[in-house]
Tab-separated table of C-alpha atoms in Angstrom:
chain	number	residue	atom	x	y	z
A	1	UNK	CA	27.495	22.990	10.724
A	2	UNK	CA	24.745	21.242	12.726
A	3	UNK	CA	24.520	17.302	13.939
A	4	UNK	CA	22.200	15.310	11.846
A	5	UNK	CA	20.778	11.995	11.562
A	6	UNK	CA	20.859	10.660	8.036
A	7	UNK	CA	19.735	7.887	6.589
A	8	UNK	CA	22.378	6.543	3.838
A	9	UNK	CA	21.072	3.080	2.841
A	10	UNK	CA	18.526	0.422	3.758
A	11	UNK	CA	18.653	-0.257	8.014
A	12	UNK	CA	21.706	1.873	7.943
A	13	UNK	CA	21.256	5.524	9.719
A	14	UNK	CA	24.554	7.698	10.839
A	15	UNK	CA	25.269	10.626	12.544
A	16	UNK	CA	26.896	13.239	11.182
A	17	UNK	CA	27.771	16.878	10.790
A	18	UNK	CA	25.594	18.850	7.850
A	19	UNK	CA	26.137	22.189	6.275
A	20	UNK	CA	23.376	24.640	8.433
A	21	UNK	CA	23.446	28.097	6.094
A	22	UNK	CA	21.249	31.310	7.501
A	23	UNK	CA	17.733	31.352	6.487
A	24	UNK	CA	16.515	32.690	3.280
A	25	UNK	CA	14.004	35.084	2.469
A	26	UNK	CA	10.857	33.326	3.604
A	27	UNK	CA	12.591	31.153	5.570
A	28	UNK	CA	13.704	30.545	9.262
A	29	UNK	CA	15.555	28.335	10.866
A	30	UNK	CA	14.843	26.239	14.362
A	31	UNK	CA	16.246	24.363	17.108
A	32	UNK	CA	14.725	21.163	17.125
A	33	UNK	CA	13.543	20.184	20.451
A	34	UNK	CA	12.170	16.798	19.951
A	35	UNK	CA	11.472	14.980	17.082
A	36	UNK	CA	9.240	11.725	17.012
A	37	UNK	CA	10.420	8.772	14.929
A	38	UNK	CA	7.139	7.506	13.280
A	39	UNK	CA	6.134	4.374	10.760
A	40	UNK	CA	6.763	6.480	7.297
A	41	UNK	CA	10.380	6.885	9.016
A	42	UNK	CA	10.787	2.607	9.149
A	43	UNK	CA	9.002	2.622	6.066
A	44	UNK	CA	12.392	4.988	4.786
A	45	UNK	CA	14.863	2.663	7.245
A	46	UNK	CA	13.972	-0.096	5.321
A	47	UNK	CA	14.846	0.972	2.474
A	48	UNK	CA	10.984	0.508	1.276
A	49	UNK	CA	11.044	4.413	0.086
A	50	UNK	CA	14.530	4.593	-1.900
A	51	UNK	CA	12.585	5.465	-5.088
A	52	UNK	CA	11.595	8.966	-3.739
A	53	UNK	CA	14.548	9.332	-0.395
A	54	UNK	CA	17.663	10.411	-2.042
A	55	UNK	CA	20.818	9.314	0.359
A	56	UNK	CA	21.459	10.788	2.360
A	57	UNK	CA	18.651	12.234	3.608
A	58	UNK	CA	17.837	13.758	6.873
A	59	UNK	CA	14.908	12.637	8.337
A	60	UNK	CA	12.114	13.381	10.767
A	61	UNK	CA	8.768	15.567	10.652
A	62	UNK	CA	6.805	15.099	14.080
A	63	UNK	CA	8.772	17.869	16.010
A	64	UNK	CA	8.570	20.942	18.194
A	65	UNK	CA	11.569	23.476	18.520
A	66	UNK	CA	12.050	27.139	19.033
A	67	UNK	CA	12.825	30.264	16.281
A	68	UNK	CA	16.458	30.880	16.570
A	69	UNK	CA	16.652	33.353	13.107
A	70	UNK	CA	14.766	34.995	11.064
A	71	UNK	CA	14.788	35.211	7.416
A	72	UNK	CA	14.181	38.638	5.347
A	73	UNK	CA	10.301	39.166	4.729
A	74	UNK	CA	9.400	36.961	8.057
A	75	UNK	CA	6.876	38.972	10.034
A	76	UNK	CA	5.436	37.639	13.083
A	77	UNK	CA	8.166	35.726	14.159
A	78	UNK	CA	10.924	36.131	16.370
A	79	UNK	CA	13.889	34.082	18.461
A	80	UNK	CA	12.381	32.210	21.276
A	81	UNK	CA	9.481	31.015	19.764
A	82	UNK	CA	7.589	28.011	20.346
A	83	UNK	CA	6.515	26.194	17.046
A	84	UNK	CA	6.008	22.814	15.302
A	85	UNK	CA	6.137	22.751	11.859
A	86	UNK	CA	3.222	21.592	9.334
A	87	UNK	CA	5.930	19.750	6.604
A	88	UNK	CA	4.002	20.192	3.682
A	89	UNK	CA	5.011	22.476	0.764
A	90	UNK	CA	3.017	22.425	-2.354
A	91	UNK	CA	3.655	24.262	-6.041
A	92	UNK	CA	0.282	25.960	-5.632
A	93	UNK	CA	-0.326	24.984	-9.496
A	94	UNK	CA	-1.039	21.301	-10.123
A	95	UNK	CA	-4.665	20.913	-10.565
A	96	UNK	CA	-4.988	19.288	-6.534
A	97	UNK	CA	-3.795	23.092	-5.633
A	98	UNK	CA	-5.855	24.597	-8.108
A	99	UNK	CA	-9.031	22.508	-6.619
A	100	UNK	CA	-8.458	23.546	-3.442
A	101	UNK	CA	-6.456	20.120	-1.696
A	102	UNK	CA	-3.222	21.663	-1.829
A	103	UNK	CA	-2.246	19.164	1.290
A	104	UNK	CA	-1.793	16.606	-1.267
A	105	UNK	CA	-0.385	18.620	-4.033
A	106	UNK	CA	0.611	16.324	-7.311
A	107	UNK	CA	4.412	17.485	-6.788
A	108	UNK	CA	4.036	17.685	-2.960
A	109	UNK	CA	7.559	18.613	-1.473
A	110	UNK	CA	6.927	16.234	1.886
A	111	UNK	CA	9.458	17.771	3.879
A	112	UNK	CA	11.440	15.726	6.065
A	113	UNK	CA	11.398	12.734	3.346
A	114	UNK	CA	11.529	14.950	-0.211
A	115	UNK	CA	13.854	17.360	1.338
A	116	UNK	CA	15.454	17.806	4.987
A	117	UNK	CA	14.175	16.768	8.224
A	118	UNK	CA	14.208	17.982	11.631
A	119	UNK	CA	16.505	15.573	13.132
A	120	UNK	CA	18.792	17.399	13.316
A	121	UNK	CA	20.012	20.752	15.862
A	122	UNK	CA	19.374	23.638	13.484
A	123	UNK	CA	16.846	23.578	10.622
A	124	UNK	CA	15.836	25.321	7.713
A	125	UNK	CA	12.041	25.318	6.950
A	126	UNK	CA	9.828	28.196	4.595
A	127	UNK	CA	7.550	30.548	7.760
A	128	UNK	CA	4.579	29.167	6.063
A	129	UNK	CA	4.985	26.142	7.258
A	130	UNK	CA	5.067	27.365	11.500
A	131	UNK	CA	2.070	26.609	14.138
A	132	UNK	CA	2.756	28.308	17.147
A	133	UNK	CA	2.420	26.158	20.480
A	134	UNK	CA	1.034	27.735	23.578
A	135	UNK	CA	3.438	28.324	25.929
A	136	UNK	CA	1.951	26.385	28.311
A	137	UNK	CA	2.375	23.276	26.446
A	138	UNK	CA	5.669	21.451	27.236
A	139	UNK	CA	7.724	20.716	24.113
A	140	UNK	CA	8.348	16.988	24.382
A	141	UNK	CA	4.013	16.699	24.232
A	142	UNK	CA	4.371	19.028	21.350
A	143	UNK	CA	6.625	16.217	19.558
A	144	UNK	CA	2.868	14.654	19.242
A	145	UNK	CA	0.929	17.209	17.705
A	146	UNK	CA	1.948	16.374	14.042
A	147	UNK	CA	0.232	12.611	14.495
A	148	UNK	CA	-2.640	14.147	16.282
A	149	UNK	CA	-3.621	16.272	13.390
A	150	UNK	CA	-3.023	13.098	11.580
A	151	UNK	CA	-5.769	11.234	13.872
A	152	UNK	CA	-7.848	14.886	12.995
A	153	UNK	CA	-7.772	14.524	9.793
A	154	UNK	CA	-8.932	11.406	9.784
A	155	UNK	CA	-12.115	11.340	11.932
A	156	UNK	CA	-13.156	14.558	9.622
A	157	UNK	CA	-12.266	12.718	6.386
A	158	UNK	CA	-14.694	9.471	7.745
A	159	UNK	CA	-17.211	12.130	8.920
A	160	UNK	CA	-17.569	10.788	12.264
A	161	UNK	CA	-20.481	11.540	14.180
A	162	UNK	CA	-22.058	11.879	18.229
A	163	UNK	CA	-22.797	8.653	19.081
A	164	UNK	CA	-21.390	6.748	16.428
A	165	UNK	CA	-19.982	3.540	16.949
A	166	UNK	CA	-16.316	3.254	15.651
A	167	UNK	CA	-14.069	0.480	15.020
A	168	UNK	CA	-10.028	0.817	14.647
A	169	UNK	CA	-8.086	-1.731	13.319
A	170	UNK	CA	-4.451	-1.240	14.759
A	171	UNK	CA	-3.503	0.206	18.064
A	172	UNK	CA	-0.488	1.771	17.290
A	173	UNK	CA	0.598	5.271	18.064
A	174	UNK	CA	-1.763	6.393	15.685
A	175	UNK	CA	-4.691	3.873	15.856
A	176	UNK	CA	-4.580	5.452	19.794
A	177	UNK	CA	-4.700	8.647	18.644
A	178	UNK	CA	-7.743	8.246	16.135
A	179	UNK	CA	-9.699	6.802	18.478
A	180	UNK	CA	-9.252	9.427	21.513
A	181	UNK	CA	-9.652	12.103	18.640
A	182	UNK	CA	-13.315	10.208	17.656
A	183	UNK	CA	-13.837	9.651	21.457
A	184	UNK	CA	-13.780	13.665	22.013
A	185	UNK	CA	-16.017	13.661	19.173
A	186	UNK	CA	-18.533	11.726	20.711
A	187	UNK	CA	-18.456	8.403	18.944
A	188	UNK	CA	-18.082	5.039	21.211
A	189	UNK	CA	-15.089	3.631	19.925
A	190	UNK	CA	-13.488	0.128	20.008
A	191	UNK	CA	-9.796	-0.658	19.341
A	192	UNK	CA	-8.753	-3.979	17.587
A	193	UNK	CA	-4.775	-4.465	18.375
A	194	UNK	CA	-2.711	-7.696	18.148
A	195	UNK	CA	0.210	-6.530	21.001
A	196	UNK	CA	-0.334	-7.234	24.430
A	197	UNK	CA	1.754	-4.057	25.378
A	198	UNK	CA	-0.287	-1.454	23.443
A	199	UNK	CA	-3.734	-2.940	24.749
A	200	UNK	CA	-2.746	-2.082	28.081
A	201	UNK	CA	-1.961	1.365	27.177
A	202	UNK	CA	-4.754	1.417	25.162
A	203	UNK	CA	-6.774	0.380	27.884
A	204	UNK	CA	-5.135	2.399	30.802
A	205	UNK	CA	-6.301	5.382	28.635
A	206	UNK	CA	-10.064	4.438	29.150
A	207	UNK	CA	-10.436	2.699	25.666
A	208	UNK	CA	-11.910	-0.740	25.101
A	209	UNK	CA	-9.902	-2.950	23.011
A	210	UNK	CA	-10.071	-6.330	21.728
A	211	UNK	CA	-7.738	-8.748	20.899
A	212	UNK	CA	-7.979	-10.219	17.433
A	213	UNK	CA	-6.019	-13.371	18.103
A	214	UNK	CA	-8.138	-14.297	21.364
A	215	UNK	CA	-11.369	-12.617	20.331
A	216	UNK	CA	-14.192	-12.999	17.448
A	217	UNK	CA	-14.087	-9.517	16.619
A	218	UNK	CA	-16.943	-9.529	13.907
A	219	UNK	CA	-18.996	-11.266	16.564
A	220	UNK	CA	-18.451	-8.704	19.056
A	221	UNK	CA	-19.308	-6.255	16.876
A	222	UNK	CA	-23.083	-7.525	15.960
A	223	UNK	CA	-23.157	-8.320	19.835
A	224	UNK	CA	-22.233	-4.369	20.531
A	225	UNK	CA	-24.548	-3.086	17.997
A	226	UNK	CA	-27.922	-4.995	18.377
A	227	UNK	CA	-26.695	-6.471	15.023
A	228	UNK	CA	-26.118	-3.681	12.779
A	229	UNK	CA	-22.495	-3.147	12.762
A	230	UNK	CA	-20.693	-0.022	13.068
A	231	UNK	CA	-20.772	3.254	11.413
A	232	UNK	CA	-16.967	3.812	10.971
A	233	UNK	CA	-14.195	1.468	10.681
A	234	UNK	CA	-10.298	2.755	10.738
A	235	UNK	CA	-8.272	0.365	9.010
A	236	UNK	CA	-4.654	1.838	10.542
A	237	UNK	CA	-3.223	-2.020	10.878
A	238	UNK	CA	-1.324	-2.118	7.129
A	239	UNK	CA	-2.307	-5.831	7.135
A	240	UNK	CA	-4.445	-7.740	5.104
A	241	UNK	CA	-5.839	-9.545	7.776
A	242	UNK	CA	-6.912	-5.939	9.151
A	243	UNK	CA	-8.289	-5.055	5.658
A	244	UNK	CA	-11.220	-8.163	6.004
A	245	UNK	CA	-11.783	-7.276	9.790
A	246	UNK	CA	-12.295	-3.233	9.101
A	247	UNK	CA	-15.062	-4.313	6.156
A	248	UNK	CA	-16.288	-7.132	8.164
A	249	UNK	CA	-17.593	-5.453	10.867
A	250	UNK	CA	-19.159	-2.343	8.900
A	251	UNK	CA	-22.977	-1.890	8.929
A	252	UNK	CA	-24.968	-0.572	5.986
A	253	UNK	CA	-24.009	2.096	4.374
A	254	UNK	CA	-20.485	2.202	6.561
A	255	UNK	CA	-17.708	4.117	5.738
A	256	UNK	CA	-14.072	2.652	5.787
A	257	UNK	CA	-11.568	5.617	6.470
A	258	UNK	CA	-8.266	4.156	4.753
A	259	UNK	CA	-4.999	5.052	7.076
A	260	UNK	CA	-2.302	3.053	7.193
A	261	UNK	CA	0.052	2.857	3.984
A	262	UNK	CA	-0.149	-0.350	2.640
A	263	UNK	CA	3.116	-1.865	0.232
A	264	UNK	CA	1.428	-3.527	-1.905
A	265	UNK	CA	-2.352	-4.243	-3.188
A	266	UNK	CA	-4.910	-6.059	-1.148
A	267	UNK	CA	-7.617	-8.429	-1.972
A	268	UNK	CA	-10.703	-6.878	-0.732
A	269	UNK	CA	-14.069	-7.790	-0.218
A	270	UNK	CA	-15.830	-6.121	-2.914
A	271	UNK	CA	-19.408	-7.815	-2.982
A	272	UNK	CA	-19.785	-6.569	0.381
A	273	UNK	CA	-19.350	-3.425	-0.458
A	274	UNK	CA	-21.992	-3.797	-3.226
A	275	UNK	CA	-24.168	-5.721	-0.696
A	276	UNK	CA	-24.347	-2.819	1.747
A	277	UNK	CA	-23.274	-0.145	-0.093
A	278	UNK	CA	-20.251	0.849	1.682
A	279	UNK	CA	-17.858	3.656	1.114
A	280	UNK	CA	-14.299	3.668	1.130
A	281	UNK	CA	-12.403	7.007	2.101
A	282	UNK	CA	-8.304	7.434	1.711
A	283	UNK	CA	-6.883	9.761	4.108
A	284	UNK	CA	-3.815	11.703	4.323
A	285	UNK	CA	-1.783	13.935	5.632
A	286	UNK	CA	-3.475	17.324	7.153
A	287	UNK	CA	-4.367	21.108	6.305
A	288	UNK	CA	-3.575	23.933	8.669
A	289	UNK	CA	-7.224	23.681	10.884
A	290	UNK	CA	-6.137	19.618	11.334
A	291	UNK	CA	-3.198	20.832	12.868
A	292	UNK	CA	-4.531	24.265	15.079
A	293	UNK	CA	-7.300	21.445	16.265
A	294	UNK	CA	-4.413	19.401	16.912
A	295	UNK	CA	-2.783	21.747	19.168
A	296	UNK	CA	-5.562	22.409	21.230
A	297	UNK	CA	-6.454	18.712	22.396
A	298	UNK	CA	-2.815	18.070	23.278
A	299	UNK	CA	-2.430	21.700	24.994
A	300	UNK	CA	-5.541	20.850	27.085
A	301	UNK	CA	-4.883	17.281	27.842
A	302	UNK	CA	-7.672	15.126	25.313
A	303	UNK	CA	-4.608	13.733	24.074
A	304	UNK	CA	-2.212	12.589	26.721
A	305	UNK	CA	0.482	12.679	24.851
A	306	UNK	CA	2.931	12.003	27.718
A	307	UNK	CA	1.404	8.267	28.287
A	308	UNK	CA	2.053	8.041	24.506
A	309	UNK	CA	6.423	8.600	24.870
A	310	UNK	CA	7.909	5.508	25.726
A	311	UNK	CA	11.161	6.741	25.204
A	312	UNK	CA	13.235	10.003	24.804
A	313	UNK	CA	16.718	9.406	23.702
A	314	UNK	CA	19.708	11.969	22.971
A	315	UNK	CA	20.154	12.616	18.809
A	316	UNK	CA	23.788	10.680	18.738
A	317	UNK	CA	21.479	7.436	20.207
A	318	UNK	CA	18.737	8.034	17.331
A	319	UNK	CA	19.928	5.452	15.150
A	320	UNK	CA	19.762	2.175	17.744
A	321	UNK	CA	16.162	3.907	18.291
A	322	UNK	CA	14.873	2.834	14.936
A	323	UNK	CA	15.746	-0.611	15.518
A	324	UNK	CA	13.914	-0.878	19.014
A	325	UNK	CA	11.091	0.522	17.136
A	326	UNK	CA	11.117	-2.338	14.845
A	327	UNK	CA	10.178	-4.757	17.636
A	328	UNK	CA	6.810	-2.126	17.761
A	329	UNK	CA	4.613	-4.382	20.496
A	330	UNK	CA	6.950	-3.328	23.341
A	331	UNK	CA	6.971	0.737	22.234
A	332	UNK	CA	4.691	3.167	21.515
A	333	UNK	CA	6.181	6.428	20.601
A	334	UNK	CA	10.034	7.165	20.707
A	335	UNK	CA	11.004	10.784	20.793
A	336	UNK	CA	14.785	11.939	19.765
A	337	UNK	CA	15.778	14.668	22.000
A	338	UNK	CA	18.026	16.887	19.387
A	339	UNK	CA	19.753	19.505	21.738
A	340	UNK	CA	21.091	20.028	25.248
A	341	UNK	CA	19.848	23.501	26.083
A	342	UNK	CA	16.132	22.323	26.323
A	343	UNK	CA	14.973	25.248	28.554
A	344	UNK	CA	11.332	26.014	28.736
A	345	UNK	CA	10.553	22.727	27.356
């Protein structure tokens, strides 16, 4: 048996003891170090995702751990281990596989919402799924590699180029990390966020961010660019009021990169994309380079993933943790720290 978190019903999460059987062939099973608690986790809390989370459901996909077992047939693995986990297993068949986008697989098994999580002290996942972390790189920084190769993703999917200039619309946990990832990249980037907190973080990380409520972002926009507006705009805010602002303040021929998971549709702006032929891009989820890149900028500091943790709490403690995180202003990332024996991270 293994400690778990679980979600049961809407805004209610328990702790609780879970069955924990040897891996299978294919398969091995980790400690959980850390495990970050992230906005398709509230979106789950709130009962928002009960169509597709069946109760009760462990949850939890931005971790780092260690190899404790092996399964048969697992070669290049062994106990001791440092690894986060890619959650994404896909049926190899459906005709996104058989194009090539197997990352978003028609009968995607998302794991850590369609099946287990890793909040929990011992967990079951297929040896396809394992990136190996550096040794170098502490494990609670680790926790952050999963939303980096989110952030990854994203610049590549919006093509972002060398001097570029780059709005983002929400400066969240990932909002930060899309624009440090299009920063390294070589665009100039500005950050539109609503929360006092989080522009100061923002900020104290060398970004320049305005403040929608106090500040004519459109305006500031033509004033940065001579008039022309900017190549790229993130829309990572999930409001609608973001929506308008990320196609406002796109030049011709801009590209909106579509992030954040909206609940329901949006009015948009349509005869300004006819009038300067913009393009809108959806993005989600990773592949396998997102994630190696991933590794690398947190390993080597790019993404400073320790200003990023607000808190770490113990796994018993996860389930008050969601509901700080509903707050969001005050908080940027929450980590849950799922065993005792954390040596080497």
């Amino acid at each position: 048996m293994t400690l778990a978190v679980r979600y049961t019903a809407a805004r209610t999460l328990d702790t609780a003891a879970v069955d924990a059987p040897a891996p299978g062939p294919g398969e091995v099973e980790l400690a959980p170090a850390y495990v970050g608690i992230c906005g398709t986790d509230l979106h789950i809390f709130h009962g928002d995702m009960d169509a597709r989370v069946a109760a009760p459901a462990v949850l939890g996909h931005e971790m780092s751990g260690r190899v404790v077992r092996v399964g048969p047939g697992v070669e290049g693995w062994q106990p001791g281990d440092a690894v986060t986990v890619m959650p994404l297993r896909w049926d190899g068949t459906c005709p996104a596989c058989r194009a090539g986008h197997q990352h978003i697989c028609q009968n995607l098994d998302f794991i850590g919402i369609d099946s287990p999580g890793a909040m929990q002290q011992r967990w079951r996942v297929p040896a396809s799924t394992l990136i190996r972390l550096p040794g170098s790189l502490a494990l609670d920084r680790a926790a952050l590699v999963e939303p980096t190769a989110v952030a990854v993703h994203d610049v590549g999917r919006a093509q972002v180029r060398e001097g570029e200039k780059v709005v983002v619309v929400g400066g969240g946990p990932v909002g930060v990390l899309i624009a440090l990832v299009a920063q390294a990249a070589g665009a100039e980037v500005r950050v539109v966020e609503l929360s006092t907190h989080r522009r100061l973080l923002a900020e104290e990380l060398g970004l320049t961010v305005w403040d929608p409520a106090a500040d004519d972002v459109p305006e500031l926009v033509r004033r940065w660019t001579g008039g022309a507006g900017a190549e790229v705009a993130f829309e990572v805010s999930g409001a609608a009021g973001g929506v308008d602002t990320a196609v406002e303040v796109l030049g011709v021929r801009g590209r909106l990169c579509l992030v954040a998971i909206h609940p329901r549709p949006r009015e948009v702006n349509l005869h300004r994309f006819f009038w300067r032929e913009l393009t809108l891009v959806g993005a989600r989820l990773y592949d396998r380079s997102d994630f190696e890149k991933a590794v690398a900028l947190v390993a080597d500091g790019t993404i400073p993933a320790e200003r990023l943790i607000s808190k770490v709490v113990p796994l018993t403690e996860a389930p008050a943790a969601f509901g700080a995180l509903e707050g969001g202003g005050d908080v940027m990332k929450i980590l849950v720290e799922c065993a005792t024996d954390t040596t080497g991270a």
